[in-house]
mmCIF file with all atom_site columns, C-alpha atoms in Angstrom:
data_model
loop_
_atom_site.group_PDB
_atom_site.id
_atom_site.type_symbol
_atom_site.label_atom_id
_atom_site.label_alt_id
_atom_site.label_comp_id
_atom_site.label_asym_id
_atom_site.label_entity_id
_atom_site.label_seq_id
_atom_site.pdbx_PDB_ins_code
_atom_site.Cartn_x
_atom_site.Cartn_y
_atom_site.Cartn_z
_atom_site.occupancy
_atom_site.B_iso_or_equiv
_atom_site.pdbx_formal_charge
_atom_site.auth_seq_id
_atom_site.auth_comp_id
_atom_site.auth_asym_id
_atom_site.auth_atom_id
_atom_site.pdbx_PDB_model_num
ATOM 1   C CA . CYS E 1 1   ? -20.552 -8.902  -30.185 1.00 86.00 ? 1   CYS E CA 1
ATOM 2   C CA . PRO E 1 2   ? -21.981 -11.931 -31.894 1.00 89.00 ? 2   PRO E CA 1
ATOM 3   C CA . ALA E 1 3   ? -22.371 -9.864  -35.071 1.00 92.00 ? 3   ALA E CA 1
ATOM 4   C CA . CYS E 1 4   ? -18.816 -8.584  -35.592 1.00 92.00 ? 4   CYS E CA 1
ATOM 5   C CA . GLY E 1 5   ? -16.833 -10.716 -33.123 1.00 90.00 ? 5   GLY E CA 1
ATOM 6   C CA . PHE E 1 6   ? -15.773 -7.564  -30.971 1.00 89.00 ? 6   PHE E CA 1
ATOM 7   C CA . HIS E 1 7   ? -14.970 -8.577  -27.458 1.00 83.00 ? 7   HIS E CA 1
ATOM 8   C CA . TYR E 1 8   ? -14.508 -5.914  -24.582 1.00 80.00 ? 8   TYR E CA 1
ATOM 9   C CA . HIS E 1 9   ? -12.298 -6.957  -21.841 1.00 78.00 ? 9   HIS E CA 1
ATOM 10  C CA . PHE E 1 10  ? -13.460 -5.555  -18.671 1.00 79.00 ? 10  PHE E CA 1
ATOM 11  C CA . ASN E 1 11  ? -10.315 -5.760  -16.601 1.00 87.00 ? 11  ASN E CA 1
ATOM 12  C CA . PRO E 1 12  ? -9.463  -4.786  -12.994 1.00 91.00 ? 12  PRO E CA 1
ATOM 13  C CA . VAL E 1 13  ? -8.053  -1.569  -11.979 1.00 94.00 ? 13  VAL E CA 1
ATOM 14  C CA . VAL E 1 14  ? -4.423  -1.489  -10.886 1.00 97.00 ? 14  VAL E CA 1
ATOM 15  C CA . ALA E 1 15  ? -3.291  -0.234  -7.595  1.00 97.00 ? 15  ALA E CA 1
ATOM 16  C CA . ALA E 1 16  ? 0.249   -0.141  -5.960  1.00 98.00 ? 16  ALA E CA 1
ATOM 17  C CA . GLY E 1 17  ? 1.382   -0.070  -2.363  1.00 98.00 ? 17  GLY E CA 1
ATOM 18  C CA . VAL E 1 18  ? 4.673   -0.161  -0.588  1.00 98.00 ? 18  VAL E CA 1
ATOM 19  C CA . VAL E 1 19  ? 5.946   -1.599  2.718   1.00 98.00 ? 19  VAL E CA 1
ATOM 20  C CA . VAL E 1 20  ? 8.638   0.913   3.632   1.00 97.00 ? 20  VAL E CA 1
ATOM 21  C CA . ALA E 1 21  ? 11.283  -0.200  6.191   1.00 96.00 ? 21  ALA E CA 1
ATOM 22  C CA . ALA E 1 22  ? 13.340  2.164   8.208   1.00 95.00 ? 22  ALA E CA 1
ATOM 23  C CA . GLN E 1 23  ? 17.007  1.387   9.003   1.00 92.00 ? 23  GLN E CA 1
ATOM 24  C CA . ASP E 1 24  ? 15.996  0.241   12.576  1.00 93.00 ? 24  ASP E CA 1
ATOM 25  C CA . GLY E 1 25  ? 13.536  -2.362  11.184  1.00 93.00 ? 25  GLY E CA 1
ATOM 26  C CA . ARG E 1 26  ? 10.210  -0.424  11.830  1.00 96.00 ? 26  ARG E CA 1
ATOM 27  C CA . ILE E 1 27  ? 7.752   -0.307  8.935   1.00 97.00 ? 27  ILE E CA 1
ATOM 28  C CA . LEU E 1 28  ? 5.739   2.699   7.859   1.00 98.00 ? 28  LEU E CA 1
ATOM 29  C CA . LEU E 1 29  ? 1.870   2.534   8.127   1.00 98.00 ? 29  LEU E CA 1
ATOM 30  C CA . VAL E 1 30  ? -0.649  5.246   7.586   1.00 98.00 ? 30  VAL E CA 1
ATOM 31  C CA . ARG E 1 31  ? -3.948  5.774   9.207   1.00 98.00 ? 31  ARG E CA 1
ATOM 32  C CA . ARG E 1 32  ? -6.512  6.248   6.582   1.00 96.00 ? 32  ARG E CA 1
ATOM 33  C CA . SER E 1 33  ? -8.538  9.426   6.782   1.00 95.00 ? 33  SER E CA 1
ATOM 34  C CA . LYS E 1 34  ? -11.331 8.564   4.328   1.00 91.00 ? 34  LYS E CA 1
ATOM 35  C CA . GLU E 1 35  ? -13.557 5.466   3.433   1.00 89.00 ? 35  GLU E CA 1
ATOM 36  C CA . PRO E 1 36  ? -13.387 2.865   2.827   1.00 90.00 ? 36  PRO E CA 1
ATOM 37  C CA . SER E 1 37  ? -11.589 1.544   6.051   1.00 93.00 ? 37  SER E CA 1
ATOM 38  C CA . ARG E 1 38  ? -11.268 4.995   7.479   1.00 93.00 ? 38  ARG E CA 1
ATOM 39  C CA . ARG E 1 39  ? -9.148  5.140   10.678  1.00 96.00 ? 39  ARG E CA 1
ATOM 40  C CA . LEU E 1 40  ? -7.477  1.673   9.986   1.00 97.00 ? 40  LEU E CA 1
ATOM 41  C CA . LEU E 1 41  ? -3.891  1.208   9.025   1.00 98.00 ? 41  LEU E CA 1
ATOM 42  C CA . ALA E 1 42  ? -2.546  0.653   5.566   1.00 98.00 ? 42  ALA E CA 1
ATOM 43  C CA . PHE E 1 43  ? 0.761   0.879   3.558   1.00 98.00 ? 43  PHE E CA 1
ATOM 44  C CA . PRO E 1 44  ? 1.128   3.962   1.325   1.00 98.00 ? 44  PRO E CA 1
ATOM 45  C CA . GLY E 1 45  ? -0.442  3.219   -1.847  1.00 97.00 ? 45  GLY E CA 1
ATOM 46  C CA . GLY E 1 46  ? -3.199  4.061   -4.443  1.00 96.00 ? 46  GLY E CA 1
ATOM 47  C CA . PHE E 1 47  ? -4.242  3.695   -7.981  1.00 96.00 ? 47  PHE E CA 1
ATOM 48  C CA . VAL E 1 48  ? -1.931  3.516   -10.943 1.00 97.00 ? 48  VAL E CA 1
ATOM 49  C CA . ASP E 1 49  ? -2.400  6.271   -13.394 1.00 97.00 ? 49  ASP E CA 1
ATOM 50  C CA . PHE E 1 50  ? -2.413  5.852   -17.213 1.00 95.00 ? 50  PHE E CA 1
ATOM 51  C CA . ALA E 1 51  ? 1.011   5.690   -18.731 1.00 96.00 ? 51  ALA E CA 1
ATOM 52  C CA . GLU E 1 52  ? 2.446   5.172   -15.134 1.00 97.00 ? 52  GLU E CA 1
ATOM 53  C CA . THR E 1 53  ? 4.483   2.011   -13.955 1.00 97.00 ? 53  THR E CA 1
ATOM 54  C CA . ALA E 1 54  ? 3.367   0.330   -10.873 1.00 98.00 ? 54  ALA E CA 1
ATOM 55  C CA . GLU E 1 55  ? 6.894   1.221   -9.257  1.00 97.00 ? 55  GLU E CA 1
ATOM 56  C CA . ALA E 1 56  ? 6.288   4.837   -10.098 1.00 97.00 ? 56  ALA E CA 1
ATOM 57  C CA . ALA E 1 57  ? 2.771   4.838   -8.805  1.00 98.00 ? 57  ALA E CA 1
ATOM 58  C CA . ALA E 1 58  ? 3.970   3.255   -5.486  1.00 98.00 ? 58  ALA E CA 1
ATOM 59  C CA . ARG E 1 59  ? 6.665   5.990   -5.089  1.00 97.00 ? 59  ARG E CA 1
ATOM 60  C CA . ARG E 1 60  ? 4.408   8.763   -6.014  1.00 97.00 ? 60  ARG E CA 1
ATOM 61  C CA . GLU E 1 61  ? 1.655   7.500   -3.594  1.00 97.00 ? 61  GLU E CA 1
ATOM 62  C CA . ALA E 1 62  ? 4.262   7.083   -0.778  1.00 97.00 ? 62  ALA E CA 1
ATOM 63  C CA . HIS E 1 63  ? 5.349   10.806  -1.449  1.00 97.00 ? 63  HIS E CA 1
ATOM 64  C CA . GLU E 1 64  ? 1.876   12.192  -1.681  1.00 97.00 ? 64  GLU E CA 1
ATOM 65  C CA . GLU E 1 65  ? 0.723   10.416  1.546   1.00 98.00 ? 65  GLU E CA 1
ATOM 66  C CA . THR E 1 66  ? 3.953   10.830  3.571   1.00 98.00 ? 66  THR E CA 1
ATOM 67  C CA . GLY E 1 67  ? 6.519   13.009  1.723   1.00 97.00 ? 67  GLY E CA 1
ATOM 68  C CA . ILE E 1 68  ? 9.103   10.304  1.746   1.00 96.00 ? 68  ILE E CA 1
ATOM 69  C CA . GLU E 1 69  ? 11.322  9.740   -1.176  1.00 94.00 ? 69  GLU E CA 1
ATOM 70  C CA . LEU E 1 70  ? 11.817  6.167   -2.171  1.00 94.00 ? 70  LEU E CA 1
ATOM 71  C CA . GLY E 1 71  ? 14.392  4.853   -4.454  1.00 86.00 ? 71  GLY E CA 1
ATOM 72  C CA . ALA E 1 72  ? 14.784  1.146   -5.621  1.00 93.00 ? 72  ALA E CA 1
ATOM 73  C CA . LEU E 1 73  ? 11.756  -1.004  -4.929  1.00 97.00 ? 73  LEU E CA 1
ATOM 74  C CA . SER E 1 74  ? 11.394  -4.833  -4.856  1.00 96.00 ? 74  SER E CA 1
ATOM 75  C CA . PHE E 1 75  ? 8.263   -6.705  -5.905  1.00 97.00 ? 75  PHE E CA 1
ATOM 76  C CA . LEU E 1 76  ? 6.641   -8.324  -2.988  1.00 98.00 ? 76  LEU E CA 1
ATOM 77  C CA . GLY E 1 77  ? 3.297   -9.825  -4.468  1.00 98.00 ? 77  GLY E CA 1
ATOM 78  C CA . SER E 1 78  ? -0.171  -9.225  -5.956  1.00 98.00 ? 78  SER E CA 1
ATOM 79  C CA . TRP E 1 79  ? -3.594  -9.863  -4.756  1.00 98.00 ? 79  TRP E CA 1
ATOM 80  C CA . PRO E 1 80  ? -7.002  -9.420  -6.117  1.00 97.00 ? 80  PRO E CA 1
ATOM 81  C CA . ASN E 1 81  ? -9.327  -7.011  -4.249  1.00 94.00 ? 81  ASN E CA 1
ATOM 82  C CA . LEU E 1 82  ? -12.683 -5.679  -4.190  1.00 92.00 ? 82  LEU E CA 1
ATOM 83  C CA . TYR E 1 83  ? -12.902 -1.842  -3.404  1.00 89.00 ? 83  TYR E CA 1
ATOM 84  C CA . GLU E 1 84  ? -16.109 -0.155  -2.825  1.00 87.00 ? 84  GLU E CA 1
ATOM 85  C CA . TRP E 1 85  ? -16.120 3.589   -3.665  1.00 83.00 ? 85  TRP E CA 1
ATOM 86  C CA . LYS E 1 86  ? -19.406 5.668   -3.773  1.00 86.00 ? 86  LYS E CA 1
ATOM 87  C CA . GLY E 1 87  ? -21.596 2.706   -4.081  1.00 89.00 ? 87  GLY E CA 1
ATOM 88  C CA . ILE E 1 88  ? -19.686 0.970   -6.816  1.00 89.00 ? 88  ILE E CA 1
ATOM 89  C CA . THR E 1 89  ? -17.537 -2.091  -6.228  1.00 91.00 ? 89  THR E CA 1
ATOM 90  C CA . TYR E 1 90  ? -14.339 -2.094  -8.324  1.00 91.00 ? 90  TYR E CA 1
ATOM 91  C CA . ALA E 1 91  ? -12.241 -5.146  -9.095  1.00 94.00 ? 91  ALA E CA 1
ATOM 92  C CA . ILE E 1 92  ? -8.772  -4.304  -8.180  1.00 95.00 ? 92  ILE E CA 1
ATOM 93  C CA . VAL E 1 93  ? -5.423  -6.058  -8.449  1.00 97.00 ? 93  VAL E CA 1
ATOM 94  C CA . ASP E 1 94  ? -3.069  -4.650  -5.570  1.00 98.00 ? 94  ASP E CA 1
ATOM 95  C CA . LEU E 1 95  ? 0.614   -4.835  -6.526  1.00 98.00 ? 95  LEU E CA 1
ATOM 96  C CA . TYR E 1 96  ? 2.850   -4.436  -3.384  1.00 98.00 ? 96  TYR E CA 1
ATOM 97  C CA . PHE E 1 97  ? 6.592   -3.782  -3.163  1.00 98.00 ? 97  PHE E CA 1
ATOM 98  C CA . THR E 1 98  ? 8.925   -3.337  -0.616  1.00 97.00 ? 98  THR E CA 1
ATOM 99  C CA . GLY E 1 99  ? 11.387  -0.253  -0.145  1.00 97.00 ? 99  GLY E CA 1
ATOM 100 C CA . ARG E 1 100 ? 13.742  1.423   2.434   1.00 94.00 ? 100 ARG E CA 1
ATOM 101 C CA . VAL E 1 101 ? 13.898  4.853   3.751   1.00 94.00 ? 101 VAL E CA 1
ATOM 102 C CA . GLY E 1 102 ? 17.098  6.199   5.310   1.00 85.00 ? 102 GLY E CA 1
ATOM 103 C CA . ASP E 1 103 ? 15.652  8.957   7.387   1.00 88.00 ? 103 ASP E CA 1
ATOM 104 C CA . ALA E 1 104 ? 12.210  7.964   9.038   1.00 89.00 ? 104 ALA E CA 1
ATOM 105 C CA . THR E 1 105 ? 11.812  11.442  10.658  1.00 91.00 ? 105 THR E CA 1
ATOM 106 C CA . THR E 1 106 ? 10.825  12.999  7.316   1.00 92.00 ? 106 THR E CA 1
ATOM 107 C CA . ALA E 1 107 ? 7.561   10.963  7.152   1.00 96.00 ? 107 ALA E CA 1
ATOM 108 C CA . SER E 1 108 ? 4.463   12.990  7.869   1.00 96.00 ? 108 SER E CA 1
ATOM 109 C CA . ALA E 1 109 ? 0.802   12.817  7.405   1.00 96.00 ? 109 ALA E CA 1
ATOM 110 C CA . ARG E 1 110 ? -0.344  14.395  4.027   1.00 96.00 ? 110 ARG E CA 1
ATOM 111 C CA . HIS E 1 111 ? -2.793  13.610  1.331   1.00 88.00 ? 111 HIS E CA 1
ATOM 112 C CA . GLU E 1 112 ? -5.825  11.303  2.596   1.00 91.00 ? 112 GLU E CA 1
ATOM 113 C CA . VAL E 1 113 ? -3.757  10.291  5.778   1.00 96.00 ? 113 VAL E CA 1
ATOM 114 C CA . GLU E 1 114 ? -4.835  10.994  9.223   1.00 97.00 ? 114 GLU E CA 1
ATOM 115 C CA . GLU E 1 115 ? -1.382  10.018  10.810  1.00 97.00 ? 115 GLU E CA 1
ATOM 116 C CA . VAL E 1 116 ? 1.805   8.120   9.910   1.00 98.00 ? 116 VAL E CA 1
ATOM 117 C CA . VAL E 1 117 ? 2.891   5.276   12.430  1.00 97.00 ? 117 VAL E CA 1
ATOM 118 C CA . TRP E 1 118 ? 6.263   3.636   12.550  1.00 97.00 ? 118 TRP E CA 1
ATOM 119 C CA . LEU E 1 119 ? 5.892   0.176   14.181  1.00 98.00 ? 119 LEU E CA 1
ATOM 120 C CA . ARG E 1 120 ? 8.091   -2.797  14.496  1.00 97.00 ? 120 ARG E CA 1
ATOM 121 C CA . PRO E 1 121 ? 6.434   -5.726  12.657  1.00 97.00 ? 121 PRO E CA 1
ATOM 122 C CA . GLU E 1 122 ? 5.740   -7.641  15.839  1.00 96.00 ? 122 GLU E CA 1
ATOM 123 C CA . GLU E 1 123 ? 3.743   -4.589  17.137  1.00 97.00 ? 123 GLU E CA 1
ATOM 124 C CA . VAL E 1 124 ? 1.399   -4.700  14.109  1.00 98.00 ? 124 VAL E CA 1
ATOM 125 C CA . ASP E 1 125 ? -2.009  -6.167  14.769  1.00 98.00 ? 125 ASP E CA 1
ATOM 126 C CA . PRO E 1 126 ? -3.278  -7.617  11.547  1.00 97.00 ? 126 PRO E CA 1
ATOM 127 C CA . ALA E 1 127 ? -6.881  -6.729  12.724  1.00 97.00 ? 127 ALA E CA 1
ATOM 128 C CA . ASP E 1 128 ? -5.952  -3.005  12.547  1.00 98.00 ? 128 ASP E CA 1
ATOM 129 C CA . LEU E 1 129 ? -4.935  -3.361  8.844   1.00 98.00 ? 129 LEU E CA 1
ATOM 130 C CA . ALA E 1 130 ? -7.427  -1.891  6.410   1.00 95.00 ? 130 ALA E CA 1
ATOM 131 C CA . PHE E 1 131 ? -7.886  -4.506  3.646   1.00 95.00 ? 131 PHE E CA 1
ATOM 132 C CA . PRO E 1 132 ? -7.508  -8.256  3.290   1.00 96.00 ? 132 PRO E CA 1
ATOM 133 C CA . THR E 1 133 ? -4.729  -7.456  0.655   1.00 97.00 ? 133 THR E CA 1
ATOM 134 C CA . THR E 1 134 ? -2.954  -5.205  3.178   1.00 97.00 ? 134 THR E CA 1
ATOM 135 C CA . ARG E 1 135 ? -3.141  -8.131  5.715   1.00 98.00 ? 135 ARG E CA 1
ATOM 136 C CA . SER E 1 136 ? -1.930  -10.638 2.948   1.00 98.00 ? 136 SER E CA 1
ATOM 137 C CA . ALA E 1 137 ? 1.050   -8.352  2.010   1.00 98.00 ? 137 ALA E CA 1
ATOM 138 C CA . PHE E 1 138 ? 2.020   -7.817  5.751   1.00 98.00 ? 138 PHE E CA 1
ATOM 139 C CA . ALA E 1 139 ? 1.945   -11.689 6.224   1.00 97.00 ? 139 ALA E CA 1
ATOM 140 C CA . LEU E 1 140 ? 4.193   -12.282 3.099   1.00 97.00 ? 140 LEU E CA 1
ATOM 141 C CA . PHE E 1 141 ? 6.496   -9.484  4.129   1.00 97.00 ? 141 PHE E CA 1
ATOM 142 C CA . LEU E 1 142 ? 6.887   -11.212 7.563   1.00 97.00 ? 142 LEU E CA 1
ATOM 143 C CA . GLU E 1 143 ? 7.900   -14.428 5.758   1.00 95.00 ? 143 GLU E CA 1
ATOM 144 C CA . VAL E 1 144 ? 10.379  -12.963 3.362   1.00 93.00 ? 144 VAL E CA 1
ATOM 145 C CA . ARG E 1 145 ? 11.948  -9.904  5.159   1.00 82.00 ? 145 ARG E CA 1
ATOM 146 C CA . GLU E 1 146 ? 15.593  -9.746  5.932   1.00 66.00 ? 146 GLU E CA 1
ATOM 147 C CA . PRO E 1 147 ? 16.083  -9.519  9.891   1.00 58.00 ? 147 PRO E CA 1
ATOM 148 C CA . PRO E 1 148 ? 17.215  -6.136  10.977  1.00 53.00 ? 148 PRO E CA 1
ATOM 149 C CA . ALA E 1 149 ? 20.873  -5.528  11.315  1.00 52.00 ? 149 ALA E CA 1
ATOM 150 C CA . ARG E 1 150 ? 22.220  -5.824  15.031  1.00 50.00 ? 150 ARG E CA 1
ATOM 151 C CA . GLU E 1 151 ? 24.191  -3.023  16.392  1.00 50.00 ? 151 GLU E CA 1
ATOM 152 C CA . GLY E 1 152 ? 27.551  -3.581  18.068  1.00 47.00 ? 152 GLY E CA 1
#
């Protein structure tokens, strides 16, 4: 405001997602049941609530969408995103983490998820991923991931 000097910051909304790896090296993807990007694959995630950390949001969303419980998370990266919802385009900052789950059999499709899919990273077609930020997070995950432990 030129008269009083007040400045309103119109900042982006924050979302958090998590690349979950199983003991055997497969990663967890969810098939979205709603628009935008209905039927495409994504990592569990969603919007960060007020008074919630991004890590807590990633854990909460993974649990709401798949039923899994995650412990320690590691920060993977962040990317700006545009998210259209009901005719409005929102500026988003997507924060991605990595996490591990011991028992992959506990994951099941829940809130806003058509199905859960466990794939080896080499089986994932980036064209099947829902958003540019999902593809960016997946590409960075491929660069920095630890190779799966060999049996024997």
